[in-house]
Coordinates of C-alpha atoms in Angstrom, one line a residue:
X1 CA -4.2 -34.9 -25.7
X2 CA -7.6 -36.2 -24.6
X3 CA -10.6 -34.4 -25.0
X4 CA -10.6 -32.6 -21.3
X5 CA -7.3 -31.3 -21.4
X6 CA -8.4 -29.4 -24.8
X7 CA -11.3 -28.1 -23.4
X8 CA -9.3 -27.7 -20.1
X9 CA -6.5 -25.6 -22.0
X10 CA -8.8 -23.7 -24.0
X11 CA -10.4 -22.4 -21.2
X12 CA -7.4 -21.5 -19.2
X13 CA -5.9 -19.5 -22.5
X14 CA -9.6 -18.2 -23.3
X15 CA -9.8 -17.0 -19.3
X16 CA -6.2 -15.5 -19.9
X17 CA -7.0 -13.4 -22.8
X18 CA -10.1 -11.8 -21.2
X19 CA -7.8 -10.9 -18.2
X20 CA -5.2 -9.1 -20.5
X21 CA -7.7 -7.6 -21.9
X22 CA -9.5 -6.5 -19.6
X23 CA -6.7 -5.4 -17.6
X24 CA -5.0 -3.6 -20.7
X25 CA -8.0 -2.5 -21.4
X26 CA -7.6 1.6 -20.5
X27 CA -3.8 1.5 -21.7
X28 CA -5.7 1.2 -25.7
X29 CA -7.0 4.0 -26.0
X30 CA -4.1 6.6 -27.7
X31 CA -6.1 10.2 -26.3
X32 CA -6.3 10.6 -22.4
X33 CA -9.8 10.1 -20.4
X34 CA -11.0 10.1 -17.1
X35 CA -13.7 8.6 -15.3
X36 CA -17.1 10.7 -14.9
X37 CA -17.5 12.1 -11.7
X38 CA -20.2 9.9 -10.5
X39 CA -17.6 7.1 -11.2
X40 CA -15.2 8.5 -8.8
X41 CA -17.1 9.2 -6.5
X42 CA -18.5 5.7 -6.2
X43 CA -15.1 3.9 -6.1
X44 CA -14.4 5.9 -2.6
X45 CA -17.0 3.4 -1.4
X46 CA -15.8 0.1 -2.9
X47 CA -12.7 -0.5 -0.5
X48 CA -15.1 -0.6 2.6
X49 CA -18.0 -2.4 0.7
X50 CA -15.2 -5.3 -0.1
X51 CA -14.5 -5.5 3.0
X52 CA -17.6 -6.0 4.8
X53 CA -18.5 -7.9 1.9
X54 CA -15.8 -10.6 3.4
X55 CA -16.1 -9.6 7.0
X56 CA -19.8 -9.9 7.7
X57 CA -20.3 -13.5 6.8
X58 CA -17.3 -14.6 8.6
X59 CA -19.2 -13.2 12.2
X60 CA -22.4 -13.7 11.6
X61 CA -22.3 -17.5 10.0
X62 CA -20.9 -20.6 10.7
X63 CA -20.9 -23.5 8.0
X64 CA -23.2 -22.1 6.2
X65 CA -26.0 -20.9 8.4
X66 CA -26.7 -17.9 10.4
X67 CA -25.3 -17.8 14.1
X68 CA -28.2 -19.4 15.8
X69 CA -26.5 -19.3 19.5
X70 CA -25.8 -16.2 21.7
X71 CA -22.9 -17.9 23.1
X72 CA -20.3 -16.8 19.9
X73 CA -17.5 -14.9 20.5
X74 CA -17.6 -13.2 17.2
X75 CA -20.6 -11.5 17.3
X76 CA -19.6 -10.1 21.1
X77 CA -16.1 -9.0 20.0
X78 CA -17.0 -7.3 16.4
X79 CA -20.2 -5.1 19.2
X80 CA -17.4 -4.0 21.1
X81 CA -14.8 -3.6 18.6
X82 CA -17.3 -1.4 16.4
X83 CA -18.3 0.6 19.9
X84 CA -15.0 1.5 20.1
X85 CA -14.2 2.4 16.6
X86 CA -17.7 5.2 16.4
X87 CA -16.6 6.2 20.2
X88 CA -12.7 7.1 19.6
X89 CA -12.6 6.3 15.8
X90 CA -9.1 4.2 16.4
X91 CA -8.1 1.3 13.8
X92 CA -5.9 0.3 16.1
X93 CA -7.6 0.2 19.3
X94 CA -10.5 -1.6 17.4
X95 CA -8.6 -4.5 16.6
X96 CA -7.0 -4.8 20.3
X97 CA -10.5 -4.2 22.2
X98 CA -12.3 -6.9 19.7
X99 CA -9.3 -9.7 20.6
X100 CA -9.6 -8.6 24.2
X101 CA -13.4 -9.8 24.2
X102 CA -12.6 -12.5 21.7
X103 CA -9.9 -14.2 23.5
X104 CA -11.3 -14.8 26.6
X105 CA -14.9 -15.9 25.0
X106 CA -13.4 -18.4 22.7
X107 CA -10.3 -19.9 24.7
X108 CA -11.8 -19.6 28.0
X109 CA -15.2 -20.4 28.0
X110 CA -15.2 -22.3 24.9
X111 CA -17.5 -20.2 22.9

């Protein structure tokens, strides 16, 4: 085994044993706990701060660099699909009126 594959191995066993246990990690302990309240309370906000965590970039970049044009689709379709959400608060009717302004941006004019 050459030198690289050791280290490449070793890495991919050492990576594999932080993973256990840190996954493992609150099935240890023997007496029950439970997270302070502070904790809880802050893990409410994590699913939506993932989220625009991966959303965000993806509308307001391209490549690397901020949207420098007013002529993307994007930006125009996540406006009116987050009008809609505060106005009737639908999920649903979200994702249909940002594809109804995305749609005709992007295939028809090209944006």
């Amino acid at each position: 085994m050459t030198s690289s594959n050791l280290w490449m191995l070793t890495t991919i066993v050492g990576l594999a044993c932080v993973t256990v246990l840190a996954r493992s990690f609150f099935l240890i302990s023997a007496k029950p706990w439970s997270l302070p309240r502070w904790v809880q309370r802050g893990l409410h906000y994590a699913p939506i701060a993932a989220l625009a965590a991966v959303i965000v970039p993806e509308i307001v970049m391209t490549q690397g660099h901020l949207v420098s044009t007013w002529q993307d689709a994007r930006v125009y379709s996540a406006v009116a699909g987050a009008l809609w959400f505060f106005w009737r608060g639908s999920m649903l009717g979200t994702l249909l009126v940002g594809m109804a302004v995305y749609l005709p941006l992007h295939v028809g004019l090209g944006w």
